[in-house]
XYZ file of C-alpha atoms in Angstrom:
536
model
C 285.523 51.318 209.705
C 286.855 54.617 210.315
C 288.492 54.919 213.604
C 288.894 58.018 215.565
C 290.699 58.508 219.057
C 289.093 55.898 220.900
C 288.567 55.664 224.561
C 288.200 52.233 226.233
C 284.873 51.575 227.851
C 286.506 50.453 230.973
C 288.280 53.601 231.394
C 286.478 55.628 233.981
C 287.352 59.262 235.391
C 287.050 58.149 238.867
C 289.373 60.510 240.141
C 287.214 63.598 238.507
C 284.366 62.713 240.982
C 286.307 63.305 244.129
C 285.625 66.916 243.991
C 281.881 66.141 243.808
C 281.533 63.643 246.388
C 280.371 65.882 249.370
C 277.728 66.967 246.705
C 276.538 63.496 245.837
C 276.258 62.272 249.442
C 272.559 63.716 249.662
C 270.517 62.835 252.725
C 268.166 59.780 253.011
C 264.731 60.440 252.575
C 263.867 59.342 255.970
C 265.005 62.325 257.645
C 265.178 63.732 261.294
C 263.091 66.355 262.641
C 264.031 69.613 261.292
C 264.800 72.076 264.129
C 267.270 74.494 263.028
C 268.155 76.555 260.073
C 271.221 74.587 259.540
C 269.322 71.411 259.187
C 267.138 73.399 256.567
C 270.407 73.999 254.777
C 271.325 70.369 254.800
C 268.061 69.384 253.749
C 268.452 71.600 250.810
C 271.668 69.969 249.579
C 269.257 66.744 248.998
C 266.703 68.698 247.206
C 268.640 69.092 243.882
C 267.408 66.603 241.123
C 269.354 63.304 241.315
C 268.152 62.263 237.777
C 267.981 63.925 234.545
C 266.237 63.975 231.196
C 269.483 64.295 228.935
C 269.203 60.797 227.353
C 265.386 61.460 226.763
C 265.964 64.762 224.846
C 268.963 63.777 222.942
C 267.455 60.508 221.567
C 264.427 62.345 220.290
C 266.281 65.192 218.740
C 268.305 65.233 215.332
C 271.570 65.054 216.978
C 271.381 61.255 216.504
C 270.597 58.517 213.639
C 270.359 54.927 212.759
C 273.444 53.087 212.257
C 271.495 49.729 211.307
C 270.195 46.725 212.760
C 273.532 44.930 212.943
C 274.094 47.345 215.926
C 272.373 46.666 219.394
C 270.221 49.211 221.003
C 268.575 49.471 224.398
C 264.988 49.287 224.518
C 264.892 52.753 226.205
C 267.153 54.244 223.209
C 264.994 52.312 220.651
C 261.526 53.489 222.100
C 262.663 57.001 222.348
C 264.278 57.242 218.909
C 260.936 55.890 217.334
C 258.899 58.323 219.578
C 257.241 55.647 221.200
C 255.598 55.925 224.553
C 258.313 54.515 227.069
C 257.796 51.326 229.207
C 261.416 51.311 230.601
C 261.758 52.487 234.308
C 265.645 52.485 234.347
C 267.763 55.541 235.626
C 267.473 57.679 232.304
C 263.672 56.969 231.543
C 260.700 59.219 231.807
C 259.772 57.262 234.798
C 262.935 58.036 236.708
C 263.116 61.522 235.383
C 259.431 62.524 236.371
C 260.004 60.903 239.930
C 263.470 62.444 240.350
C 262.293 66.022 239.532
C 259.089 65.645 241.657
C 261.224 64.237 244.499
C 263.460 67.481 244.280
C 260.094 69.611 244.388
C 258.977 67.699 247.640
C 262.353 68.142 249.323
C 262.290 71.925 248.349
C 258.697 72.042 249.715
C 259.631 70.408 252.910
C 262.371 72.987 253.421
C 259.980 75.723 252.927
C 257.609 74.175 255.343
C 260.047 73.630 257.885
C 261.221 77.366 257.574
C 257.483 78.460 258.031
C 257.125 76.296 261.161
C 260.297 77.466 262.879
C 259.372 81.209 262.226
C 262.592 81.604 260.444
C 261.046 83.337 257.328
C 262.948 86.698 257.784
C 266.107 85.512 258.781
C 266.360 82.691 256.443
C 265.339 84.450 253.165
C 268.503 83.176 251.402
C 267.204 79.499 252.072
C 263.844 80.283 251.251
C 265.147 81.775 247.594
C 267.306 78.565 247.163
C 264.164 76.314 247.600
C 262.043 78.378 245.525
C 264.776 78.028 242.722
C 265.159 74.580 243.089
C 261.544 74.086 242.729
C 261.301 76.312 239.788
C 264.166 74.583 237.824
C 262.626 71.223 238.476
C 259.287 72.250 237.327
C 261.113 73.864 234.312
C 262.729 70.672 233.536
C 259.444 68.713 233.899
C 257.830 71.112 231.697
C 260.350 71.016 228.734
C 260.156 67.137 228.968
C 256.329 66.309 229.265
C 254.813 69.586 227.723
C 254.659 71.383 224.390
C 256.934 74.260 223.937
C 255.760 77.669 225.492
C 253.239 79.372 223.040
C 251.110 82.103 224.333
C 248.503 81.703 221.822
C 247.927 78.087 222.915
C 249.091 78.312 226.487
C 245.432 77.974 227.844
C 244.982 74.998 225.509
C 248.159 73.011 225.976
C 248.014 70.811 229.205
C 250.401 71.985 232.080
C 251.706 69.942 235.129
C 250.847 69.891 238.741
C 252.894 72.303 240.561
C 252.652 71.248 244.328
C 253.812 73.740 247.164
C 253.668 71.286 249.853
C 255.954 67.960 250.391
C 254.413 65.177 248.358
C 255.869 61.840 247.431
C 253.448 60.724 244.452
C 251.987 62.955 241.927
C 248.951 61.379 240.662
C 245.258 61.491 240.636
C 245.066 63.952 243.651
C 246.583 66.636 241.453
C 245.418 68.552 238.339
C 247.466 69.222 235.358
C 246.136 72.647 234.754
C 247.332 74.781 231.736
C 250.639 75.551 230.375
C 250.092 79.166 230.992
C 249.558 78.479 234.940
C 252.686 76.388 234.959
C 254.938 78.949 233.385
C 253.165 81.685 235.732
C 254.079 79.466 238.621
C 257.748 79.231 237.378
C 258.093 82.745 236.669
C 256.605 83.623 240.232
C 259.238 81.321 242.177
C 262.177 82.822 239.851
C 261.059 86.402 240.547
C 260.649 85.912 244.235
C 264.104 84.149 244.898
C 266.258 86.255 242.748
C 266.836 89.036 245.125
C 267.704 86.827 247.919
C 270.126 84.383 246.580
C 273.362 84.708 248.593
C 276.518 83.051 247.529
C 277.867 83.416 251.130
C 275.379 80.535 251.786
C 277.553 77.936 250.378
C 280.777 76.171 250.832
C 280.934 75.348 247.246
C 278.569 77.729 245.612
C 278.709 75.940 242.142
C 276.980 72.942 243.482
C 274.209 75.227 244.237
C 272.072 78.208 242.814
C 274.639 80.893 243.339
C 273.720 84.212 241.837
C 275.371 83.721 238.491
C 273.639 80.365 237.917
C 270.162 81.680 239.269
C 270.405 84.608 236.687
C 271.578 82.339 233.999
C 268.430 79.983 234.688
C 266.269 83.090 234.714
C 267.760 84.245 231.272
C 267.050 80.868 229.635
C 263.408 80.584 231.101
C 262.588 84.111 230.028
C 263.985 83.374 226.441
C 261.717 80.313 226.253
C 259.000 82.511 227.898
C 259.599 85.123 225.171
C 260.283 87.809 227.592
C 263.336 89.045 225.529
C 264.092 92.081 227.690
C 264.118 90.353 230.789
C 266.304 87.476 229.342
C 268.901 90.417 228.342
C 268.735 91.815 231.681
C 269.361 88.562 233.401
C 271.869 87.630 231.129
C 273.693 90.796 231.591
C 274.042 89.885 235.217
C 276.040 87.090 234.318
C 278.147 88.167 231.547
C 279.178 91.525 232.824
C 281.131 93.814 230.865
C 283.504 91.078 229.438
C 281.715 87.932 228.720
C 284.826 85.859 228.046
C 285.475 86.141 231.827
C 282.862 83.651 232.117
C 283.212 81.650 229.138
C 285.386 78.300 228.442
C 288.892 78.543 227.092
C 289.642 75.799 224.607
C 293.083 76.279 223.826
C 294.345 74.817 227.067
C 292.323 71.886 226.566
C 293.967 70.833 223.285
C 296.999 69.515 225.134
C 294.631 66.838 227.005
C 293.422 63.419 226.031
C 289.637 62.573 226.450
C 289.661 61.613 229.997
C 291.622 64.896 231.057
C 289.243 66.999 229.052
C 286.338 65.243 230.594
C 287.843 66.098 233.919
C 288.582 69.649 233.140
C 284.968 70.119 231.873
C 283.296 69.806 235.269
C 285.970 71.456 237.498
C 284.063 74.301 239.890
C 287.383 76.551 239.447
C 286.535 76.914 235.623
C 284.725 80.409 235.525
C 282.437 78.957 232.598
C 280.737 76.490 234.851
C 278.134 78.565 236.761
C 276.572 75.506 238.399
C 277.182 71.771 238.339
C 274.685 68.925 238.685
C 275.481 65.199 239.436
C 272.904 62.863 238.953
C 272.458 58.880 238.764
C 272.675 58.381 235.187
C 274.004 56.435 232.449
C 273.595 59.324 229.742
C 277.187 59.689 229.366
C 277.528 56.063 228.130
C 274.150 56.458 226.393
C 275.204 59.201 224.385
C 279.063 59.406 224.016
C 280.260 55.795 223.855
C 279.357 52.985 221.444
C 277.230 51.066 224.034
C 274.130 49.777 222.306
C 275.226 52.028 219.339
C 272.493 51.456 216.821
C 271.012 54.989 217.472
C 273.896 57.255 217.934
C 275.667 60.515 216.962
C 277.742 59.176 214.206
C 280.219 60.343 211.434
C 277.305 61.247 209.008
C 275.522 63.666 211.769
C 278.974 64.976 212.837
C 280.028 65.785 209.024
C 276.890 67.387 207.846
C 274.927 68.710 210.762
C 276.921 69.281 213.804
C 280.782 69.762 214.567
C 281.980 69.379 211.076
C 279.166 70.975 209.228
C 279.989 73.876 207.000
C 279.758 76.999 209.083
C 281.431 80.522 208.881
C 284.630 79.183 210.726
C 284.945 76.165 207.964
C 284.092 72.652 207.815
C 285.341 69.061 207.211
C 285.952 65.897 208.962
C 288.811 65.508 211.556
C 290.654 63.033 209.344
C 290.480 65.159 206.075
C 293.047 68.061 204.888
C 290.187 70.398 205.291
C 289.342 69.307 208.657
C 292.993 69.464 210.017
C 292.833 73.139 209.022
C 289.470 73.558 210.879
C 289.308 76.681 213.039
C 286.807 75.340 215.287
C 288.469 73.656 218.553
C 285.750 71.012 218.488
C 286.666 69.670 215.139
C 289.821 68.139 216.003
C 288.906 67.151 219.477
C 286.671 64.218 218.456
C 286.895 60.794 219.741
C 285.326 57.214 219.178
C 284.382 55.004 216.170
C 282.330 56.107 213.067
C 279.271 54.654 214.787
C 279.677 56.918 217.903
C 281.767 60.179 217.453
C 281.727 62.402 220.470
C 283.486 65.519 222.014
C 284.645 64.532 225.277
C 282.438 66.584 227.705
C 280.696 65.119 230.596
C 282.523 61.878 230.514
C 281.163 59.128 232.609
C 281.832 59.324 236.299
C 281.861 56.136 238.417
C 281.199 56.508 242.059
C 282.712 53.252 244.035
C 280.892 52.143 246.968
C 282.476 48.706 247.371
C 286.069 49.005 246.539
C 286.701 45.118 246.844
C 284.146 44.320 243.988
C 284.652 47.565 242.460
C 280.888 48.213 242.138
C 279.091 51.493 242.776
C 276.975 54.041 240.635
C 277.232 55.701 237.252
C 276.903 59.554 237.402
C 276.266 62.191 234.940
C 278.100 65.390 236.150
C 276.660 68.194 234.009
C 277.443 71.836 234.137
C 273.778 72.630 233.424
C 274.396 76.541 233.316
C 277.324 78.101 231.765
C 278.529 81.496 230.775
C 278.669 80.221 227.072
C 275.178 79.100 226.916
C 273.877 82.237 228.615
C 275.632 84.256 225.859
C 273.683 82.683 223.259
C 270.511 83.014 225.255
C 271.255 86.740 225.025
C 272.242 86.851 221.311
C 268.911 85.168 220.579
C 267.017 87.549 222.638
C 268.725 90.361 221.296
C 267.722 89.233 217.683
C 263.974 88.438 218.640
C 263.277 91.591 221.138
C 260.663 93.938 220.022
C 263.066 96.213 218.645
C 265.700 93.807 217.593
C 269.378 94.674 217.849
C 271.132 92.804 215.322
C 274.471 94.481 215.813
C 274.484 93.302 219.460
C 273.190 89.701 218.592
C 276.131 89.432 216.082
C 278.472 90.896 218.776
C 277.663 87.898 220.996
C 278.099 85.562 217.883
C 281.633 87.161 217.404
C 282.206 86.556 220.949
C 281.204 82.903 220.683
C 283.375 82.512 217.562
C 286.681 84.122 219.235
C 286.500 81.706 222.422
C 285.523 78.544 220.360
C 287.879 79.015 217.205
C 291.591 79.016 216.740
C 292.908 82.652 215.612
C 294.505 81.075 212.483
C 294.494 77.721 211.034
C 297.454 75.703 209.369
C 296.948 77.108 205.956
C 296.728 80.791 207.127
C 293.169 81.081 207.291
C 291.977 83.385 209.898
C 289.040 83.481 212.208
C 286.016 85.237 211.064
C 284.539 88.376 212.366
C 281.097 88.572 211.043
C 279.253 91.675 210.343
C 275.655 91.796 209.129
C 276.661 91.712 205.458
C 279.104 88.872 205.649
C 276.686 86.675 207.973
C 273.780 87.155 205.420
C 275.846 86.350 202.332
C 277.174 83.227 204.182
C 273.538 81.950 204.939
C 271.927 83.209 201.711
C 274.392 80.901 199.835
C 273.082 77.919 201.696
C 270.082 75.743 200.490
C 267.481 75.032 203.353
C 268.077 71.836 204.780
C 265.510 69.182 204.020
C 263.200 67.708 206.712
C 263.347 64.297 204.625
C 266.832 63.047 204.038
C 267.651 61.536 200.680
C 271.473 62.404 200.852
C 273.233 63.446 203.899
C 275.195 65.917 201.692
C 271.764 67.983 201.477
C 271.917 68.763 205.361
C 272.885 72.362 206.157
C 272.752 74.517 209.088
C 270.152 76.670 207.499
C 266.601 75.444 208.527
C 263.261 76.348 207.789
C 261.586 77.717 211.178
C 258.168 77.687 212.208
C 258.178 79.534 215.204
C 255.631 78.492 217.928
C 253.801 81.637 219.177
C 256.196 84.071 217.696
C 257.487 85.581 214.201
C 260.891 85.320 212.648
C 261.409 87.631 209.547
C 263.009 86.327 206.520
C 266.633 87.769 205.830
C 268.915 89.067 208.593
C 266.751 88.058 211.416
C 266.054 84.318 210.108
C 269.918 84.041 209.328
C 271.066 85.158 212.693
C 268.696 82.884 214.497
C 269.683 79.842 212.332
C 273.453 80.542 212.971
C 272.833 80.876 216.685
C 270.602 77.623 216.838
C 273.569 75.990 215.331
C 275.812 77.268 217.851
C 273.439 76.085 220.637
C 273.207 72.780 218.882
C 277.229 72.332 219.373
C 277.317 74.093 222.814
C 274.675 72.014 224.443
C 275.399 68.541 222.787
C 274.444 65.583 225.243
C 272.624 68.132 227.593
C 269.182 67.948 226.015
C 268.541 71.357 224.913
C 268.429 70.720 221.273
C 264.995 68.999 221.152
C 263.664 72.069 222.970
C 265.021 74.536 220.608
C 263.522 72.045 217.749
C 260.184 72.259 219.504
C 260.205 76.091 220.105
C 261.067 76.908 216.422
C 258.834 74.097 214.909
C 261.902 72.472 212.955
C 261.122 69.419 210.851
C 263.720 66.524 210.762
C 263.766 62.859 210.153
C 264.918 59.718 212.161
C 266.115 57.406 209.664
C 265.468 53.641 210.082
C 267.422 51.107 208.044
C 264.950 48.840 206.120
C 261.998 50.622 207.710
C 259.723 53.567 207.009
C 261.650 56.874 208.179
C 259.857 58.924 210.928
C 259.545 62.596 210.494
C 259.187 64.884 213.534
C 256.886 68.020 212.853
C 255.217 66.895 209.672
C 253.494 69.833 207.816
C 249.937 68.264 208.775
C 250.776 69.009 212.467
C 251.144 72.851 212.087
C 254.843 72.034 213.299
C 253.591 71.431 216.683
C 254.077 67.722 216.916
C 252.385 66.582 220.058
C 255.308 63.782 220.395
C 257.218 66.728 221.547
C 255.494 66.254 224.840
C 256.901 63.028 226.187
C 254.198 60.859 227.421
C 253.849 60.694 231.094
C 254.795 57.363 233.015
C 252.143 54.717 232.959
C 251.578 54.530 236.632
C 250.943 58.290 236.925
C 248.114 57.907 234.104
C 246.758 55.038 235.837
C 246.670 56.963 238.998
C 244.328 59.537 237.227
C 246.610 62.300 235.750
C 245.605 62.804 232.074
C 247.826 61.617 229.426
C 249.515 63.836 226.704
C 247.216 63.591 223.564
C 248.636 61.437 220.815
């Protein structure tokens, strides 16, 4: 068994949570009557989602594979990996994700209703903006989880989700799902109405809220998925300014730390890269990083041939090999765990102790949900896909990402690449397309066959740029669930291997690369209450 730098499961970065305690202390559901703007402000603290979809989206993506039946799996991870409808109702299940996001929306609506009742609409525009941004974000997360990817050609056919605009504790038969077009239009409306009035001076710790940069980063990501590429670029520019590296993570200082300390550094509000941080009740960090129920996990095979150690313009090779020791990519030599569960130590488990005597409490996932690094890649993709593609600007952004994520020089003297159109094309064109059906891990490459949903990607430069950006996004957003959305958006086929069983292909050719399993099934009690289920 190959062993990497291993972190004992009993070690928890409790100290890292102390800076988030005020954020985690949300108001109870049974609230006093709202009578002032300050009380509305307090209410909005509790309106941010307290559950996430990270485990759901990661387990359904190509970031994980099967280690075999000799390793245990939780029911949740097993059902998600097999693309089954999930019965589990624990913290990281579709059930809790659904209820958590809709509770967030109900709280935001309660704040909006209170502002209107108190006649504070004009004097509290900043609070209205925050409430609408929270509502839009939670609806966007629900859409990414329970709906198909945005496709303008099918938006009137695909099911949307209820978009409540008044407080409600349960979303069931009293609501209609509507269409995906209606859902995206409502999200867009909330974002556009909120953006001008977001005010950083409203918050004592802006990065626990929708501050300006976070709001524009959200708007950039949403408009990228919505295929409004010029708007994506405009909003990303508001975040990135004239020097994107000023809001991007610096990796060299992290190399001096061990895993727990890297995890602590990763979620600091003082890091300019972290635009907004969200803490949720979640075991996602255990589910996805540590070898807890490790049958389905990001293992050495995925790491070596598909993610951190895959061949890319900056090199390749496992952390224990001669080539890996010379790798330029910072990630490549900052990997921990066992061969069955290899991880980069971002978003380490955080434990909130509520009983100091018995040492019991709650697991949290503390996630920088918007960063300058991911926003840069949103802009790069938008540059490449806009109606008048700017490949030069897309490649500039790619080079900026490489500059911040790679050492200037490896131990053998290899220098960090600076790509232009010719060298990028040369590198990508020499690769074979990665097969959807895996016969040998060595066949995998970062070059995928793309079947975009509702848009086109031309062969050659455009396809090559997009494939490289998608690989960068895969590394950048590991454990955060965005990879599965990219797979849906681009109709990428991939395989979930099962030891001793028939493998499962997502996006088989017969489905026109719009696999209905990409829309997670609604919770059973919601379907029983009368809301139409997702087609299967």
